[in-house]
Coordinates of C-alpha atoms in Angstrom, one line a residue:
X275 CA -2.5 5.6 -6.2
X276 CA -1.3 8.3 -8.8
X277 CA 0.2 11.2 -7.3
X278 CA 2.5 11.8 -10.1
X279 CA 0.9 15.3 -10.3
X280 CA 3.7 17.0 -8.5
X281 CA 5.9 16.5 -11.7
X282 CA 3.3 17.3 -14.1
X283 CA 2.8 20.8 -15.2
X284 CA -0.3 19.9 -17.4
X285 CA -3.2 22.1 -16.7
X286 CA -1.2 24.3 -14.2
X287 CA -2.0 27.5 -16.5
X288 CA -5.7 26.5 -16.2
X289 CA -5.6 25.9 -12.4
X290 CA -3.9 29.3 -11.9
X291 CA -6.5 30.9 -13.7
X292 CA -9.6 29.3 -11.7
X293 CA -7.7 29.9 -8.4
X294 CA -7.6 33.4 -9.3
X295 CA -11.2 33.6 -9.9
X296 CA -11.4 31.8 -6.6
X297 CA -9.2 34.2 -4.6
X298 CA -11.7 37.0 -6.2
X299 CA -14.5 35.3 -4.9
X300 CA -12.9 35.3 -1.5
X301 CA -12.0 38.9 -1.6
X302 CA -14.8 40.0 0.8
X303 CA -14.0 37.9 3.9
X304 CA -11.9 40.5 5.7
X305 CA -14.6 41.2 8.2
X306 CA -12.8 38.9 11.0
X307 CA -10.3 41.4 12.5
X308 CA -8.0 38.2 13.9
X309 CA -7.6 34.5 13.3
X310 CA -5.5 31.8 14.7
X311 CA -3.3 29.1 12.9
X312 CA -2.7 25.9 14.7
X313 CA 0.0 23.8 13.2
X314 CA 1.8 20.5 14.6
X315 CA 4.9 21.1 12.9
X316 CA 7.1 23.8 14.1
X317 CA 9.0 24.1 11.1
X318 CA 5.9 25.5 9.2
X319 CA 5.7 28.5 11.3
X320 CA 7.7 30.8 9.1
X321 CA 5.6 29.4 6.3
X322 CA 2.3 30.6 7.7
X323 CA 3.8 33.9 8.8
X324 CA 4.7 34.5 5.0
X325 CA 1.2 33.6 4.1
X326 CA -0.2 35.9 6.6
X327 CA 2.1 38.6 5.5
X328 CA 1.4 38.1 1.5
X329 CA -2.5 38.5 2.6
X330 CA -2.0 42.3 4.1
X331 CA -2.6 44.0 0.8
X332 CA -6.0 42.3 0.3
X333 CA -6.8 42.1 3.9
X334 CA -4.8 45.1 5.9
X335 CA -7.3 44.6 8.9
X336 CA -6.5 41.0 9.2
X337 CA -4.4 39.8 12.1
X338 CA -3.0 36.1 11.6
X339 CA -1.7 34.5 15.0
X340 CA 0.4 31.2 14.2
X341 CA 0.9 28.7 17.1
X342 CA 3.0 25.8 15.8
X343 CA 4.1 23.2 18.6
X344 CA 5.1 19.5 18.3
X345 CA 2.6 17.2 16.6
X346 CA 1.8 15.1 19.7
X347 CA 1.0 18.3 21.8
X348 CA -1.0 19.5 18.9
X349 CA -3.2 16.4 18.8
X350 CA -3.8 16.8 22.3
X351 CA -4.8 20.4 22.3
X352 CA -7.2 19.6 19.2
X353 CA -8.8 16.7 21.4
X354 CA -9.3 19.0 24.1
X355 CA -10.6 22.3 22.6
X356 CA -12.6 21.0 19.5
X357 CA -15.4 19.7 21.5
X358 CA -15.4 22.7 23.8
X359 CA -15.6 24.8 20.7
X360 CA -12.1 26.7 21.8
X361 CA -9.8 25.5 19.0
X362 CA -7.9 27.9 16.5
X363 CA -9.6 29.1 13.3
X364 CA -7.5 27.3 11.0
X365 CA -6.4 23.5 11.7
X366 CA -3.7 21.8 10.1
X367 CA -4.7 17.9 10.4
X368 CA -3.7 14.8 8.7
X369 CA -6.9 13.0 7.3
X370 CA -6.8 10.1 9.5
X371 CA -6.7 12.5 12.8
X372 CA -9.5 14.7 11.3
X373 CA -12.0 11.8 11.0
X374 CA -13.0 11.4 14.4
X375 CA -13.9 15.4 14.5
X376 CA -15.7 15.3 10.9
X377 CA -17.9 12.7 12.2
X378 CA -18.8 14.7 15.3
X379 CA -19.3 17.5 12.8
X380 CA -16.6 19.6 14.6
X381 CA -15.3 20.6 11.3
X382 CA -16.9 22.8 8.6
X383 CA -17.9 22.3 5.1
X384 CA -16.0 24.8 2.7
X385 CA -17.8 27.4 0.8
X386 CA -18.7 26.6 -3.0
X387 CA -15.8 28.6 -4.3
X388 CA -13.0 26.7 -2.4
X389 CA -14.9 23.5 -3.1
X390 CA -14.6 24.2 -6.7
X391 CA -10.9 25.0 -6.3
X392 CA -10.4 21.7 -4.5
X393 CA -12.4 19.6 -7.0
X394 CA -10.7 21.0 -10.1
X395 CA -8.5 18.2 -11.4
X396 CA -6.0 21.1 -12.7
X397 CA -5.1 21.7 -9.2
X398 CA -5.3 18.2 -7.3
X399 CA -5.4 14.8 -8.2
X400 CA -8.5 12.9 -7.6
X401 CA -6.4 11.3 -4.5
X402 CA -6.4 14.5 -2.7
X403 CA -9.6 16.2 -3.6
X404 CA -11.4 12.9 -2.4
X405 CA -9.1 13.1 0.8
X406 CA -10.8 16.4 1.4
X407 CA -14.2 15.3 0.8
X408 CA -16.7 14.1 3.6
X409 CA -20.0 12.7 3.0
X410 CA -19.8 14.3 -0.6
X411 CA -18.8 17.9 0.8
X412 CA -15.5 19.3 0.4
X413 CA -14.2 20.1 4.1
X414 CA -10.6 21.0 3.8
X415 CA -7.8 22.5 1.5
X416 CA -5.0 19.9 0.9
X417 CA -1.7 21.5 1.7
X418 CA 1.4 19.1 1.8
X419 CA 2.3 15.4 2.3
X420 CA 4.5 13.2 3.9
X421 CA 6.3 10.9 1.9
X422 CA 9.5 8.6 2.8
X423 CA 12.5 8.1 1.0
X424 CA 16.0 6.8 2.0
X425 CA 18.7 9.3 3.2
X426 CA 22.3 8.1 3.3
X427 CA 25.6 9.6 3.9
X428 CA 27.6 9.3 0.8
X429 CA 31.1 9.7 2.7
X430 CA 30.2 6.9 4.9
X431 CA 29.1 4.7 2.0
X432 CA 32.4 5.2 0.0
X433 CA 34.4 4.6 3.1
X434 CA 32.5 1.3 3.5
X435 CA 33.0 0.5 -0.4
X436 CA 29.4 0.7 -1.2
X437 CA 28.7 2.7 -4.5
X438 CA 24.9 3.0 -4.2
X439 CA 22.0 2.8 -2.1
X440 CA 20.4 -0.6 -1.1
X441 CA 17.4 -1.8 -3.3
X442 CA 16.1 -4.5 -1.2
X443 CA 15.2 -5.1 2.8
X444 CA 18.1 -7.7 2.9
X445 CA 20.5 -5.2 1.3
X446 CA 19.6 -2.7 4.0
X447 CA 20.5 -5.2 6.8
X448 CA 23.8 -6.1 5.1
X449 CA 24.5 -2.5 4.3
X450 CA 23.8 -1.6 7.8
X451 CA 26.7 -3.9 9.0
X452 CA 29.2 -2.5 6.8
X453 CA 28.4 1.2 7.8
X454 CA 28.0 0.6 11.6
X455 CA 31.2 2.3 13.3
X456 CA 32.4 0.6 16.5
X457 CA 34.8 1.3 19.3
X458 CA 37.5 -0.9 20.5
X459 CA 35.3 -3.1 22.6
X460 CA 32.9 -3.6 19.5
X461 CA 30.3 -1.4 20.7
X462 CA 28.3 0.3 17.8
X463 CA 29.0 4.1 17.9
X464 CA 27.5 5.1 14.7
X465 CA 24.4 3.0 13.9
X466 CA 24.4 1.8 10.2
X467 CA 20.5 2.1 10.0
X468 CA 18.7 4.4 12.4
X469 CA 15.7 2.5 13.2
X470 CA 12.6 4.1 15.0
X471 CA 12.9 2.3 18.2
X472 CA 11.8 4.6 21.0
X473 CA 10.4 8.0 21.5
X474 CA 6.6 8.7 21.8
X475 CA 3.7 7.9 20.1
X476 CA 2.1 6.7 16.8
X477 CA 5.4 7.5 14.9
X478 CA 6.9 4.3 15.8
X479 CA 4.0 2.2 14.3
X480 CA 3.8 4.3 11.1
X481 CA 7.6 3.7 10.4
X482 CA 7.1 0.0 11.3
X483 CA 4.2 0.3 8.6
X484 CA 6.7 1.7 6.3
X485 CA 9.2 -1.0 6.7
X486 CA 6.2 -3.8 6.4
X487 CA 5.0 -2.2 3.0
X488 CA 8.3 -3.4 1.4
X489 CA 7.7 -6.8 2.6
X490 CA 4.3 -6.5 1.1
X491 CA 2.2 -6.0 4.1
X492 CA 0.2 -3.7 6.0
X493 CA -0.7 -2.7 9.5
X494 CA -4.7 -3.1 8.7
X495 CA -6.5 -4.4 5.6
X496 CA -10.0 -3.1 4.5
X497 CA -13.1 -5.6 3.7
X498 CA -15.9 -4.0 2.4
X499 CA -16.5 -1.0 4.6
X500 CA -14.8 -2.6 7.7
X501 CA -11.0 -3.2 8.6
X502 CA -9.1 -5.8 10.2
X503 CA -5.5 -6.1 11.6
X504 CA -3.2 -7.8 9.0
X505 CA 0.1 -7.5 10.5
X506 CA 0.4 -11.1 12.3
X507 CA 1.4 -12.7 9.4
X508 CA 4.8 -13.4 7.6
X509 CA 5.3 -9.7 6.3
X510 CA 4.8 -8.7 10.0
X511 CA 7.3 -11.6 11.1
X512 CA 9.8 -10.3 8.6
X513 CA 9.6 -7.1 9.5
X514 CA 9.8 -7.4 13.2
X515 CA 12.6 -10.0 12.9
X516 CA 14.8 -7.2 10.9
X517 CA 14.3 -4.9 13.6
X518 CA 15.4 -7.5 16.4
X519 CA 18.1 -8.9 14.3
X520 CA 19.5 -5.5 13.9
X521 CA 19.4 -4.7 17.8
X522 CA 20.6 -8.3 19.0
X523 CA 22.2 -10.0 16.2
X524 CA 24.1 -7.7 13.9
X525 CA 24.1 -4.9 16.8
X526 CA 24.1 -2.4 14.3
X527 CA 21.4 -0.1 16.2
X528 CA 20.1 0.1 19.7
X529 CA 17.2 2.0 21.3
X530 CA 19.9 4.0 23.4
X531 CA 21.5 5.3 20.3
X532 CA 20.8 8.9 18.7
X533 CA 18.4 8.5 16.0
X534 CA 16.4 10.1 13.2
X535 CA 17.2 13.6 11.5
X536 CA 19.5 14.7 14.3
X537 CA 21.6 11.7 14.4
X538 CA 21.9 11.8 10.6
X539 CA 22.9 15.2 10.3
X540 CA 25.4 14.9 13.2
X541 CA 27.0 12.0 11.4
X542 CA 25.9 9.5 14.4
X543 CA 24.1 7.2 11.9
X544 CA 24.6 6.2 8.1
X545 CA 21.0 6.0 6.7
X546 CA 17.4 6.3 7.6
X547 CA 14.0 6.6 6.2
X548 CA 12.1 9.9 6.3
X549 CA 10.1 12.5 4.8
X550 CA 11.3 15.4 2.7
X551 CA 11.4 17.9 5.1
X552 CA 14.6 16.5 6.2
X553 CA 16.0 18.0 3.1
X554 CA 15.4 21.6 4.4
X555 CA 16.5 20.6 7.8
X556 CA 20.0 19.7 6.7
X557 CA 20.4 23.0 4.4
X558 CA 19.8 24.9 7.7
X559 CA 21.4 22.5 10.5
X560 CA 24.2 20.8 8.5
X561 CA 24.8 22.5 5.0
X562 CA 27.9 20.7 4.7
X563 CA 26.8 16.9 5.1
X564 CA 27.5 15.0 2.0
X565 CA 24.2 12.8 1.5
X566 CA 22.0 11.6 -1.2
X567 CA 18.3 10.2 -1.3
X568 CA 16.9 7.1 -2.9
X569 CA 13.3 5.4 -3.4
X570 CA 12.7 2.8 -0.9
X571 CA 12.4 -0.9 -2.4
X572 CA 8.7 -0.9 -3.2
X573 CA 7.1 2.1 -2.2
X574 CA 6.0 4.9 0.3
X575 CA 3.5 5.8 3.0
X576 CA 1.8 8.9 2.0
X577 CA 0.5 11.1 4.8
X578 CA -1.7 14.1 3.7
X579 CA -2.1 17.2 5.6
X580 CA -5.0 19.5 4.9
X581 CA -6.3 23.0 6.5
X582 CA -9.4 22.7 8.1
X583 CA -11.6 25.0 10.1
X584 CA -14.0 24.7 13.0
X585 CA -15.3 28.3 12.8
X586 CA -18.3 29.7 11.5
X587 CA -19.3 33.1 10.1
X588 CA -16.5 35.8 9.5
X589 CA -13.8 33.8 11.0
X590 CA -14.7 31.0 8.8
X591 CA -14.5 33.0 5.6
X592 CA -11.2 34.3 6.6
X593 CA -9.9 31.0 7.5
X594 CA -10.7 29.6 4.1
X595 CA -9.2 32.6 2.4
X596 CA -6.1 31.7 4.3
X597 CA -6.2 28.2 3.4
X598 CA -6.5 29.3 -0.5
X599 CA -3.5 32.1 0.0
X600 CA -1.4 29.1 1.4
X601 CA -2.2 27.3 -2.1
X602 CA -0.6 29.9 -4.2
X603 CA 2.0 28.9 -6.3
X604 CA 4.7 31.1 -5.1
X605 CA 3.9 30.0 -1.4
X606 CA 4.1 26.4 -2.2
X607 CA 7.4 27.0 -4.0
X608 CA 8.6 28.8 -1.0
X609 CA 7.3 25.8 1.3
X610 CA 9.2 23.3 -0.9
X611 CA 12.4 25.3 -1.0
X612 CA 12.6 26.4 2.5
X613 CA 10.6 23.9 4.7
X614 CA 11.1 20.7 2.4
X615 CA 7.3 19.4 2.8
X616 CA 5.8 18.4 -0.6
X617 CA 3.1 20.4 -1.7
X618 CA -0.2 18.6 -2.9
X619 CA -1.5 21.1 -5.4
X620 CA -0.1 20.9 -9.2
X621 CA 2.4 23.6 -9.4
X622 CA 5.7 23.6 -11.6
X623 CA 8.6 23.0 -9.0
X624 CA 10.9 21.6 -11.4
X625 CA 13.6 24.7 -10.8
X626 CA 13.8 23.7 -7.2
X627 CA 14.0 20.0 -7.7
X628 CA 16.6 20.7 -10.1
X629 CA 18.7 23.2 -7.7
X630 CA 18.3 20.6 -4.8
X631 CA 18.7 16.7 -6.3
X632 CA 17.8 15.6 -2.9
X633 CA 14.1 16.1 -3.6
X634 CA 14.4 13.7 -6.8
X635 CA 14.0 10.6 -4.7
X636 CA 10.6 12.0 -3.6
X637 CA 9.1 12.8 -7.1
X638 CA 11.3 10.5 -9.6
X639 CA 10.5 7.2 -8.5
X640 CA 10.1 4.0 -10.4
X641 CA 7.0 3.7 -12.5
X642 CA 5.9 0.6 -10.5
X643 CA 6.4 2.2 -7.2
X644 CA 3.5 1.7 -4.8
X645 CA 2.0 4.1 -2.2
X646 CA -0.2 3.6 0.9
X647 CA -1.7 5.7 3.5
X648 CA -3.2 5.1 7.0
X649 CA -6.9 4.3 7.1
X650 CA -9.2 7.3 7.8
X651 CA -11.2 5.7 10.7
X652 CA -11.9 7.4 13.9
X653 CA -9.8 5.2 16.1
X654 CA -6.7 5.1 13.9
X655 CA -4.6 7.2 16.3
X656 CA -5.4 4.7 19.4
X657 CA -4.6 2.0 17.2
X658 CA -1.3 3.0 16.3
X659 CA -0.4 4.3 19.7
X660 CA -1.2 1.0 21.0
X661 CA 0.8 -1.0 18.2
X662 CA 3.7 1.4 19.0
X663 CA 3.7 0.6 22.8
X664 CA 3.8 -2.8 22.0
X665 CA 6.5 -2.4 19.5
X666 CA 8.7 -0.6 22.0
X667 CA 8.4 -3.2 24.6
X668 CA 9.1 -5.9 21.6
X669 CA 12.2 -4.0 20.7
X670 CA 13.3 -4.3 24.3
X671 CA 12.9 -8.2 24.6
X672 CA 16.0 -10.2 23.4
X673 CA 14.0 -13.4 23.8
X674 CA 11.7 -12.6 20.5
X675 CA 14.6 -12.7 18.1
X676 CA 15.4 -16.4 19.2
X677 CA 12.1 -17.8 17.9
X678 CA 9.7 -17.1 14.8
X679 CA 7.0 -18.9 17.0
X680 CA 7.7 -16.0 19.9
X681 CA 7.6 -13.5 17.2
X682 CA 4.3 -14.9 15.8
X683 CA 2.8 -14.8 19.2
X684 CA 3.7 -11.2 20.0
X685 CA 2.2 -10.0 16.7
X686 CA -0.8 -12.1 17.1
X687 CA -1.5 -10.4 20.8
X688 CA -0.9 -7.1 19.2
X689 CA -3.4 -7.8 16.1
X690 CA -5.9 -9.0 18.7
X691 CA -6.0 -5.8 20.6
X692 CA -6.4 -3.8 17.3
X693 CA -9.3 -6.3 16.2
X694 CA -10.6 -5.3 19.7
X695 CA -10.5 -1.6 19.1
X696 CA -12.0 -2.0 15.9
X697 CA -14.9 -4.5 17.3
X698 CA -15.7 -1.9 19.9
X699 CA -16.2 0.9 17.1
X700 CA -18.0 -1.4 15.0
X701 CA -15.4 -1.3 12.5
X702 CA -14.4 -5.0 12.5
X703 CA -14.3 -6.9 9.3
X704 CA -15.6 -10.6 9.7

């Protein structure tokens, strides 16, 4: 998958010119007096308010309400509101979660001017424009993506005698042992490598998938137009075994320890894998933190987020105008610099990346670096949630680490549940 367009400035001028024509074509949708943006990322609220503020000159009568709440709650409200036609006018949704709403006809097709903008290769790589297209029709405007890299505390690395980031999964474990800080009893007080071991929802499965990708595996494999669970194998065993050994053998992390970005910013963990938004979060919450980023050993997940609308008429026209305004180069530059999410549109962000080197790992990766994304199928949210629930149970079972056979049996049962969901939906490959 080629997403190197972020680094490329080729065609940017042409894209800007095309975009100007599109914006002109959408200059009339000011009939709607009020529209609402629903976001699943609270840190995006100032961005959307900035976009709305920038639209006032062209749409002085348009009022834009922004409602940004945590992702799990956002997903729940969409599941309830979309079927009852009571959702916001602009919905920020990952493709995988949007699929079931597309199949149900609850998200609307983009007008011709927006479709031309999305399909223009000067604006988006084919990967993104294809993701915004359902059954041959553009149904969304791509906005940003989640892409993982390693964040590591350079002061802790120096204190542990480590001169650079780990480059293999074996090194991740070895480095974690050197980086873990313990009290007099030997209990870990600062984790060497913060793993996603607890918390809600499918994020646990997504993080497991990122680690498994480094071992050459994936949660699901596509065969023809169907899918099959593919984690009950050597890659799945190596991945789960690394988690369990970190918890029960090396004791470099526990489910009870502080985790994720908050722990990293508070110096409660030495390294963790996360998306680029953490760069912006650190700048706000821990500006004095000494850290660096690095590409993962083999590659990363790419989770794309697009803007969709379930609305019709004047509200739909205003919603598409808002989605287009969000993609104006000056707004995307502000998004990366102030929020930290990677824009999907091809715009020149080199000055920001130069000023904030931590973004480098997300755009300057090895030539052979791989990317994967989660399947855009209706039951993907249910599948990830079920896998996550089983993984949390597994992380709490010290018996699993004692036997590869037990790990294999655990993964086989989880895979059977996944295949059962795919079978129920008519999506299981034979």
